[in-house]
Short mmCIF file of C-alpha atoms in Angstrom, two decimals:
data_model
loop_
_atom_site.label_atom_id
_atom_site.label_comp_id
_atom_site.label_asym_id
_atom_site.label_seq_id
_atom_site.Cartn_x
_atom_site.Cartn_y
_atom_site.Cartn_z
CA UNK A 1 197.17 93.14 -13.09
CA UNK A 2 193.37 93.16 -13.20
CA UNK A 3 191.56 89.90 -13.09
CA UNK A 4 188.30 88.53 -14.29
CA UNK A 5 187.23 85.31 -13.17
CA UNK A 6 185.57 84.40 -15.90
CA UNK A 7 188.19 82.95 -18.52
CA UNK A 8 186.08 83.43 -21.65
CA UNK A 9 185.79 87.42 -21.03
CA UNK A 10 189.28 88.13 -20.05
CA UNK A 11 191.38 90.72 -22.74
CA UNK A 12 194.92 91.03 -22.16
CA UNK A 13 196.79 94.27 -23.34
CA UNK A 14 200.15 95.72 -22.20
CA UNK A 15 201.91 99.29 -22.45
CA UNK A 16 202.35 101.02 -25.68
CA UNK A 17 205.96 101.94 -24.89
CA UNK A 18 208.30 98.36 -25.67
CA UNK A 19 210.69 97.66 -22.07
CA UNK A 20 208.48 100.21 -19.45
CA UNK A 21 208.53 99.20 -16.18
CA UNK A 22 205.12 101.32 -15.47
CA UNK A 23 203.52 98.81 -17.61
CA UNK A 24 199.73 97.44 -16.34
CA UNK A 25 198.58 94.05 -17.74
CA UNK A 26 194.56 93.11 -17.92
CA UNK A 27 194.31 89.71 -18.02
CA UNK A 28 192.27 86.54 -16.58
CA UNK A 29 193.11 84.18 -13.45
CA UNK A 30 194.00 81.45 -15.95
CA UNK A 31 196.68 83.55 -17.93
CA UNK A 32 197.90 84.81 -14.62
CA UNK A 33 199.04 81.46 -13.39
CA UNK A 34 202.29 81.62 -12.38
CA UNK A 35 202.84 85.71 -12.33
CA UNK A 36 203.27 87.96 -9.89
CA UNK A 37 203.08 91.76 -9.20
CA UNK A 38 203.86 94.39 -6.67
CA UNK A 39 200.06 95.51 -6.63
CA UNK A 40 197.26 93.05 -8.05
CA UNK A 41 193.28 94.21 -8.72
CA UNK A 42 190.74 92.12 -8.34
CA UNK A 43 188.27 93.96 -10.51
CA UNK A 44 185.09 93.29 -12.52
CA UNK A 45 182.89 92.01 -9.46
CA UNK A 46 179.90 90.70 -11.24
CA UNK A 47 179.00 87.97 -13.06
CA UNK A 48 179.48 85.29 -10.71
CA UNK A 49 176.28 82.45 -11.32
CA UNK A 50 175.68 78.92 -10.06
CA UNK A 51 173.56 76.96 -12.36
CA UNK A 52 173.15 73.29 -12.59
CA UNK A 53 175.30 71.79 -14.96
CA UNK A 54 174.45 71.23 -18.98
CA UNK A 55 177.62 68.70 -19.54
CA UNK A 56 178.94 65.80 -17.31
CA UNK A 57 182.80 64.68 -18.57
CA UNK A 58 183.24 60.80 -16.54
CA UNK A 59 186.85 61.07 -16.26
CA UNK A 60 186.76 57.84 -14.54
CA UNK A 61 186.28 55.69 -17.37
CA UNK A 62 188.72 54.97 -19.71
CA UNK A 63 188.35 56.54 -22.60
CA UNK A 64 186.35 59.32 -20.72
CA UNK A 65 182.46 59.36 -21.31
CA UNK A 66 180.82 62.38 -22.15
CA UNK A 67 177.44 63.57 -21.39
CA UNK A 68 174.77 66.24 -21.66
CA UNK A 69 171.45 67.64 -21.83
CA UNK A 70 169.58 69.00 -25.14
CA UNK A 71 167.28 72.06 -24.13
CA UNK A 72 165.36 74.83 -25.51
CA UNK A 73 165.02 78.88 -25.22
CA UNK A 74 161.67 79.55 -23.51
CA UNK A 75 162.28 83.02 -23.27
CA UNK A 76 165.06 85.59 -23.71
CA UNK A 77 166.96 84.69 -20.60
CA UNK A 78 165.43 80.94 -19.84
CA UNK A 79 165.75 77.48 -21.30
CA UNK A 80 164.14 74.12 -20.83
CA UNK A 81 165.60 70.80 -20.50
CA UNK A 82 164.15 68.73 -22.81
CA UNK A 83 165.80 65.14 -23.08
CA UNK A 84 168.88 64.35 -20.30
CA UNK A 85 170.96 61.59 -19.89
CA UNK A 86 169.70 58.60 -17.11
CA UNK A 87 170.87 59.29 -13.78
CA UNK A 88 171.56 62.88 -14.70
CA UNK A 89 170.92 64.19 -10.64
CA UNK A 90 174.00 62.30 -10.37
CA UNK A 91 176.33 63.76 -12.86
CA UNK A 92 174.83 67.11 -12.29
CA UNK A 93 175.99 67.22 -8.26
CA UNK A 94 179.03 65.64 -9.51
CA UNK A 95 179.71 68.16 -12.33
CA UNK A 96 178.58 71.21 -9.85
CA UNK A 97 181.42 69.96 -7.36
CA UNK A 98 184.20 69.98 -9.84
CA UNK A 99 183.51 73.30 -10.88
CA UNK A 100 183.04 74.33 -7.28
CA UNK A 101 186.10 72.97 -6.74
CA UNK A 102 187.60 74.81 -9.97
CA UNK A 103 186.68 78.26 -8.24
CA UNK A 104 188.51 77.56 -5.29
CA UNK A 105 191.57 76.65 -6.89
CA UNK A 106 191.26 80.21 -9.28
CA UNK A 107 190.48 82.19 -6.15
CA UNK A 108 193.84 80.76 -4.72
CA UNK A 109 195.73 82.07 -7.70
CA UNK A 110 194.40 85.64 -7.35
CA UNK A 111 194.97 85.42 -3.56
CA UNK A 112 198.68 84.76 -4.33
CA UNK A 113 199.55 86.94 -7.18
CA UNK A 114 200.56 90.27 -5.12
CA UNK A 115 204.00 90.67 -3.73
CA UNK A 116 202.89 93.55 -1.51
CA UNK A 117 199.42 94.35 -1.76
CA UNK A 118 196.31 93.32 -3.10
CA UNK A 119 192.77 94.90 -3.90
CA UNK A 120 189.42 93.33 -3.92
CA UNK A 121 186.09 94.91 -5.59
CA UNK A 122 183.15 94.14 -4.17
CA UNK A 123 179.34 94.13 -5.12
CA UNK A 124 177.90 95.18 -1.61
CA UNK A 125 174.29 94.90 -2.92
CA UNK A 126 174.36 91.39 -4.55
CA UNK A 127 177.44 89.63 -2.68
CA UNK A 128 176.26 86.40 -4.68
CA UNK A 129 177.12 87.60 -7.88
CA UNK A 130 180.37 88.60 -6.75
CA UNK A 131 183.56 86.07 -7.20
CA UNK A 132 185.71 87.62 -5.01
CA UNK A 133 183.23 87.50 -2.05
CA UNK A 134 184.45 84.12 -0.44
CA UNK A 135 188.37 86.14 -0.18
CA UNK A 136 186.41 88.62 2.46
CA UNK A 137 183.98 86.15 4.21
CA UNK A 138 185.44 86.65 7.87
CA UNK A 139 187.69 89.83 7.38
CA UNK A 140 185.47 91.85 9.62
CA UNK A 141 186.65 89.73 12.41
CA UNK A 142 190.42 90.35 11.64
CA UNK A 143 192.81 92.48 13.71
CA UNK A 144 193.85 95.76 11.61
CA UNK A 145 197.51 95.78 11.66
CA UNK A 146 199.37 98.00 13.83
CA UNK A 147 200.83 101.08 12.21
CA UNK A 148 204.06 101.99 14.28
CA UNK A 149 204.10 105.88 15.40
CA UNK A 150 207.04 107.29 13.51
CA UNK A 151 209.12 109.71 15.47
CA UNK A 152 210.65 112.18 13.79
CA UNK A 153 214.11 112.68 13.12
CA UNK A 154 216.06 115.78 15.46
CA UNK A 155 218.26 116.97 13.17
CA UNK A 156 221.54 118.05 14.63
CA UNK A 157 222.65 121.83 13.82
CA UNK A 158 226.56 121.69 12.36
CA UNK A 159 228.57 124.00 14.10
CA UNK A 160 231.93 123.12 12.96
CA UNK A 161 233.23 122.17 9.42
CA UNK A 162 236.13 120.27 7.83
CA UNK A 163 239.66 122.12 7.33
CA UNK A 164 238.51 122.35 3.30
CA UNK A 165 242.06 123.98 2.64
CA UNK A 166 243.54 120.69 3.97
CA UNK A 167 241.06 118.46 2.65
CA UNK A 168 242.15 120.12 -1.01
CA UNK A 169 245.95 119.79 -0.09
CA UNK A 170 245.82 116.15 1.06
CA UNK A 171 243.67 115.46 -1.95
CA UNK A 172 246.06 117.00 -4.59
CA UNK A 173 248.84 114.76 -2.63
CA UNK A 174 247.01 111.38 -3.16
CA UNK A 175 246.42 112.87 -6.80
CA UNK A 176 249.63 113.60 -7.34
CA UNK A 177 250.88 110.29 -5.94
CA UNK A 178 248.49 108.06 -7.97
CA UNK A 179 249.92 110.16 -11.14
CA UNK A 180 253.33 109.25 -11.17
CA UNK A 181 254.25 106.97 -13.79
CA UNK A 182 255.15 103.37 -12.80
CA UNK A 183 256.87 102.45 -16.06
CA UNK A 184 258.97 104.22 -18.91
CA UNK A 185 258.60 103.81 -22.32
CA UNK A 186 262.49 104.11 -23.71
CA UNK A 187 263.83 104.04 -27.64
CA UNK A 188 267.07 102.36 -28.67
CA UNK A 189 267.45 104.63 -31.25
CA UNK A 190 266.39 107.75 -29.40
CA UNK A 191 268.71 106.82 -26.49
CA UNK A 192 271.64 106.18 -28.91
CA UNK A 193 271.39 109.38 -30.06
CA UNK A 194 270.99 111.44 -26.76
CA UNK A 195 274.61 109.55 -26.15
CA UNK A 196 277.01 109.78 -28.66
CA UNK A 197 278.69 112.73 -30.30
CA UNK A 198 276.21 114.01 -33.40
CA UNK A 199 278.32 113.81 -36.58
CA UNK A 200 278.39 116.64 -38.74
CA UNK A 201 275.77 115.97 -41.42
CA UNK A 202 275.72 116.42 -45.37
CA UNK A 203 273.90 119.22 -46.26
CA UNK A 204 272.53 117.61 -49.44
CA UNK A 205 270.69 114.90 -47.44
CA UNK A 206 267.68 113.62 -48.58
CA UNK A 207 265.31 113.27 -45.99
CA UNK A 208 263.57 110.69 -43.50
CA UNK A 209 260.96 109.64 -46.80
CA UNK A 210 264.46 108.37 -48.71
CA UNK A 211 265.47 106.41 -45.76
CA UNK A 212 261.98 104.90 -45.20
CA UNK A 213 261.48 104.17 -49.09
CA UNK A 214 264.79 102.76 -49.46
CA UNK A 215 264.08 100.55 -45.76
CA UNK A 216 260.60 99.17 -47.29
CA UNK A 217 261.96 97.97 -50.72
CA UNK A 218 264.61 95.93 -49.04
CA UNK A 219 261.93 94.36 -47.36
CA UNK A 220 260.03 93.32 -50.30
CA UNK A 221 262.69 92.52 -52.09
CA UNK A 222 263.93 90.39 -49.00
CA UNK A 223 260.44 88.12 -48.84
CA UNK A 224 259.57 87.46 -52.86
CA UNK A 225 259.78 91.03 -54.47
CA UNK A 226 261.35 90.33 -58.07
CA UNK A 227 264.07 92.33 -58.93
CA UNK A 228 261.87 93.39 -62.06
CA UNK A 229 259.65 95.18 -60.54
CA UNK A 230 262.02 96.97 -58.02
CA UNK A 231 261.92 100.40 -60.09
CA UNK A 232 257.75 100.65 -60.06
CA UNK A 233 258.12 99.64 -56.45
CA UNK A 234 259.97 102.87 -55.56
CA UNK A 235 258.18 104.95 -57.33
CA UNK A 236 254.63 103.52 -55.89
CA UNK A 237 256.38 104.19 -52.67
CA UNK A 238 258.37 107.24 -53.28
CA UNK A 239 254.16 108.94 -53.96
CA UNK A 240 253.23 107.29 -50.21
CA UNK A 241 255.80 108.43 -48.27
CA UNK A 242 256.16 111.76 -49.46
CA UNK A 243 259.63 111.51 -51.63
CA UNK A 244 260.56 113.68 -54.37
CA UNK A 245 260.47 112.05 -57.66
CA UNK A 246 263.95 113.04 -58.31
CA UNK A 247 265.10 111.21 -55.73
CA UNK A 248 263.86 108.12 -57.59
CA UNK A 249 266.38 107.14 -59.34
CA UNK A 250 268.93 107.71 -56.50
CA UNK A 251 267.03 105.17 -54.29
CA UNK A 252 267.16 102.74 -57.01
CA UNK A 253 270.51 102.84 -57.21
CA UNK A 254 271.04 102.26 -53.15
CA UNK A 255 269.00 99.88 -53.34
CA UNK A 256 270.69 97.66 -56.42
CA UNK A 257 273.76 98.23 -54.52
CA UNK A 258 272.41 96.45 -51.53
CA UNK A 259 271.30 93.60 -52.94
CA UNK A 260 274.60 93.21 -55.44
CA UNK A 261 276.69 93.59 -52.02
CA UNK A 262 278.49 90.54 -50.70
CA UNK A 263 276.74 90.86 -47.80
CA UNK A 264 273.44 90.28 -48.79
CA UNK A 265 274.50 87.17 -51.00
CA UNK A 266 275.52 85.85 -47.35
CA UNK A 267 272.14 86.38 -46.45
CA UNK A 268 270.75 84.57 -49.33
CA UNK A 269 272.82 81.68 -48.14
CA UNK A 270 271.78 81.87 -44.58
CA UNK A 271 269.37 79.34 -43.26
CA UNK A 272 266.62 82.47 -42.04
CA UNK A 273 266.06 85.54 -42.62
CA UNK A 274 263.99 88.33 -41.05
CA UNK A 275 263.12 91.69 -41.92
CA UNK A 276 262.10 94.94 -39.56
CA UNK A 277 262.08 92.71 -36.64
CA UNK A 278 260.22 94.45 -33.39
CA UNK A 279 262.12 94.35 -30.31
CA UNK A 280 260.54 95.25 -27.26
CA UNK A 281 262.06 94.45 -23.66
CA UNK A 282 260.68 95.23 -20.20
CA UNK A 283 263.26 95.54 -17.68
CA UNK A 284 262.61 95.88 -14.01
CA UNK A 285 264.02 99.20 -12.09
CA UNK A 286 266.84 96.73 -10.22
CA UNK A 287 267.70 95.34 -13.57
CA UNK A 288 268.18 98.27 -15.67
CA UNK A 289 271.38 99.09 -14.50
CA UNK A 290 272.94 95.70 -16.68
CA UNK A 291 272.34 97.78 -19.45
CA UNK A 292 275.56 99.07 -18.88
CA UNK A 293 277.19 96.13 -19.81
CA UNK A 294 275.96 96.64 -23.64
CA UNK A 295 277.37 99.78 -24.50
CA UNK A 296 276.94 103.59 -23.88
CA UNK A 297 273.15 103.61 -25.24
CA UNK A 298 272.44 100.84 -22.60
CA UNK A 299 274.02 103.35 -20.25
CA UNK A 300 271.87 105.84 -21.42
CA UNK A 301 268.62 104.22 -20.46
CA UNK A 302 269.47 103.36 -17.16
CA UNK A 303 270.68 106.69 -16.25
CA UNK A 304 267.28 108.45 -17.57
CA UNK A 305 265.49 106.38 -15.18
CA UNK A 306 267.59 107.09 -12.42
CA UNK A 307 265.81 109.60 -9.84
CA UNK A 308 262.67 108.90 -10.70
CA UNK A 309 261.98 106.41 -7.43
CA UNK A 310 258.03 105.77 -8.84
CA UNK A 311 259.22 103.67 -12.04
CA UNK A 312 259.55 99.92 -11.33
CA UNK A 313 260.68 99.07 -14.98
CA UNK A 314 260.90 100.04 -18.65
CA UNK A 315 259.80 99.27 -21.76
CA UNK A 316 262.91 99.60 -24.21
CA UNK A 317 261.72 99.38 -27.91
CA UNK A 318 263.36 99.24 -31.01
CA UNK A 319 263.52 97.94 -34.81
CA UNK A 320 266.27 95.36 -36.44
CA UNK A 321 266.11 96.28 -39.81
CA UNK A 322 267.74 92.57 -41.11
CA UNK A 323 268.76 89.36 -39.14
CA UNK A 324 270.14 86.35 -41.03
CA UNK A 325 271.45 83.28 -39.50
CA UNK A 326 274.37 80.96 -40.15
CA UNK A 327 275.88 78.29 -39.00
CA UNK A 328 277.65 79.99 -36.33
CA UNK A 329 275.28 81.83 -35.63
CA UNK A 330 273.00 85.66 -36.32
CA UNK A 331 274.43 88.46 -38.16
CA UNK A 332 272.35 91.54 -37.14
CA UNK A 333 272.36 94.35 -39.73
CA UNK A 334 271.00 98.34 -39.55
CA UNK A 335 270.68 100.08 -42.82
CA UNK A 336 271.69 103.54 -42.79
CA UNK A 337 270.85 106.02 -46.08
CA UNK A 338 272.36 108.99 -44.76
CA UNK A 339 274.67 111.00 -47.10
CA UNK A 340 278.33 109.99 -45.87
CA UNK A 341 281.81 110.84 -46.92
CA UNK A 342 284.78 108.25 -46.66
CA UNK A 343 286.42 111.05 -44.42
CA UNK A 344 283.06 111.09 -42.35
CA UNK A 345 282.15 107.55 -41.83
CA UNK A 346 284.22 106.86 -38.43
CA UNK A 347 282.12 109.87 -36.59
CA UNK A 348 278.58 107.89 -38.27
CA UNK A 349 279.89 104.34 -37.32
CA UNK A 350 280.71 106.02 -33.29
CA UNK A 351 277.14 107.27 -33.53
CA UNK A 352 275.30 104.37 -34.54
CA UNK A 353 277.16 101.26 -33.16
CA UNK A 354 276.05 101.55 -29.31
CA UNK A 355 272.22 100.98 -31.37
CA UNK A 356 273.18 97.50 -32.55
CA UNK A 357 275.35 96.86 -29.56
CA UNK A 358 271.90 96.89 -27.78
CA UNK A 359 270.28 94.53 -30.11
CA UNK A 360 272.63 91.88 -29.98
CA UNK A 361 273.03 92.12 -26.18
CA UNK A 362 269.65 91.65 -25.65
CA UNK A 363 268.85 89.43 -28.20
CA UNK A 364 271.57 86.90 -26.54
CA UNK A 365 270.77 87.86 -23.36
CA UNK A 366 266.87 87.92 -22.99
CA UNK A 367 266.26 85.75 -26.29
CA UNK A 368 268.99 82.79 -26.23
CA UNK A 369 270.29 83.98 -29.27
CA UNK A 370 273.85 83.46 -30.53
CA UNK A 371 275.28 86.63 -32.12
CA UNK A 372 278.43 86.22 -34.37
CA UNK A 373 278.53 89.85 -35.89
CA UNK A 374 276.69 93.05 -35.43
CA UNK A 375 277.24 95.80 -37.79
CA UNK A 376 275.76 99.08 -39.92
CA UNK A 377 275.27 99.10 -43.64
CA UNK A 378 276.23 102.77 -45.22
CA UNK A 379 273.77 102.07 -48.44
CA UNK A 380 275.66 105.28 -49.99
CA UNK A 381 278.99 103.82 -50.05
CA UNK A 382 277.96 100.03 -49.87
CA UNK A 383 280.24 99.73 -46.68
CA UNK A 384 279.38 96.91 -44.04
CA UNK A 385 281.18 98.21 -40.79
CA UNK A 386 280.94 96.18 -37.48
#
């Protein structure tokens, strides 16, 4: 920051490059009022005049009272007074005191804009005509401050270095340490499978894309779908999820079945209904083990955690595929598509049951709910078995 006393010729400019920190600002003692900065110049040591006044403001008087003298150019660098005000002498001392006064109070703003240094210019030959000269009157006669011998730091040879091979090996410990898992992230439906005995299936199945076509559009049919519009439906989702067209008109039919079964007129009865309801349950490591108490896939999810003394709990997720409730309570239902024969369906409903076994347990245990019936819906023989 570079100051020049004289307000009328100060020109402010800043860095070209927006949010630098190298940045130096020009500017005038009356635009640097209330800034500060690490280094401040005190430049431009010349101009500094004292001339009797040509204007006299009476602040005194209220309103003020102005006054002032009427001269003429004489020459190129001199004027004469021609007509003044009576009692001028006075106002002119007075006037030449305030602006004295005026220069001290500017030369105590650039005395106390640096935060850790500041540098005066000086006009050795004509001290008069410099502003800054007052700051120095006296300096010669100050003590130069004392500049501390600095003792250079012995620097100590190493002779002897860390154990790096143990360093790496108690390193990789802490690593692997921090790594193990503190939580497991467990599937009904994956841990009901790992359990039970895998039935023997149909070698003209049709795929997960069926199963998920056939899911959806007992969904939308569930909350508002008209039954008009159930065949465009399919096929609009048949083209998403990847299904062969000739499978259209099969999922059609497993789907009219559905909603002409008995069962799902119970569910239209029902006071609520909910579709592909997310379940997901955290369960503490000394808490896992009353899984047991809801069925073989419950079993199944405590024993994969068991030996594995990092994990403090699980996360066991699954999807209900239909709730409804009644008066005595929720009936919890999971769709199945697969291709099943009468003389098959025991080894499917052994399979799946443990699944829905774990919904309802949890659902009355962790959620309050009251379960009346569990069950799987075969969609290819329109069986409900619980």
């Amino acid at each position: 920051m570079i100051g020049d006393k004289l307000g009328g010729r100060g020109r402010e400019t800043s860095s070209l490059y927006a949010g630098g920190n190298q940045a130096v600002r020009i500017m005038n003692l009356h635009k640097a009022k209330g800034l500060e900065a690490p280094v401040v110049f005190l430049a431009c040591p010349c101009g500094e005049s004292d001339h009797d006044a040509t204007q006299y403001i009476d602040r005194s008087a209220d309103p003020a009272a102005g006054y002032f003298t009427i001269s003429k150019s004489i020459g190129e660098f001199k004027t004469e007074v021609i007509a003044q005000p009576l009692g001028w002498g006075e106002m002119n001392e007075r006037e030449r005191a305030f602006s004295n006064a005026e220069k001290d109070r500017l030369l105590y703003v650039a005395a106390t804009r640096p935060k850790q240094m500041l540098v005066i210019s000086l006009y050795p030959d004509q001290q008069a005509k410099c502003p800054w000269t007052p700051l120095v009157d006296g300096m010669d006669l100050a003590r130069e401050l004392d500049v501390p011998a600095m003792k250079l730091e012995k620097k100590t040879e190493l002779t002897e270095g860390p154990e790096l091979q143990n360093v790496a090996e108690v390193r990789k410990m802490r690593l692997n340490a921090i790594s193990e898992p503190t939580y497991a992230v467990l599937s009904v439906t994956g841990q009901t499978k790992a359990a039970g005995d895998t039935p023997e299936w149909s070698a003209e199945g049709r795929g997960m894309a069926f199963g998920s076509v056939v899911h959806r559009t007992i969904e939308m049919l569930g909350k508002g779908l008209p039954e008009s519009e159930l065949e465009d439906t399919i096929r609009f989702l048949a083209d998403e999820e990847g299904m062969a067209e000739e499978l259209i008109s099969e999922a059609v039919r497993v789907v009219r079945s559905v909603i002409a079964s008995e069962l799902w007129q119970r569910s239209l009865r029902a006071r609520r209904r909910l579709f592909e309801v997310p379940l997901m349950i955290r369960k503490n490591a000394d808490r896992i083990g009353g899984f047991s108490d809801a069925g073989s896939a419950a079993s199944e999810v405590a024993a994969a955690l068991e030996g594995t003394g990092s994990i403090q709990y699980a996360y066991v997720r699954g999807i209900i595929d239909f709730l409804f409730e009644e008066e005595d309570g929720w009936v919890i239902v999971d769709f199945k598509t697969d291709s099943v024969t009468e003389e098959k369906l025991q080894t499917f409903i052994d399979y799946y049951r443990p699944q829905v076994q774990v919904y309802a347990s949890e659902l009355e245990q962790t959620f309050g709910f009251k379960i009346k019936e569990a069950g799987l819906y075969f969609a290819q023989l329109g069986r409900w078995a619980t």
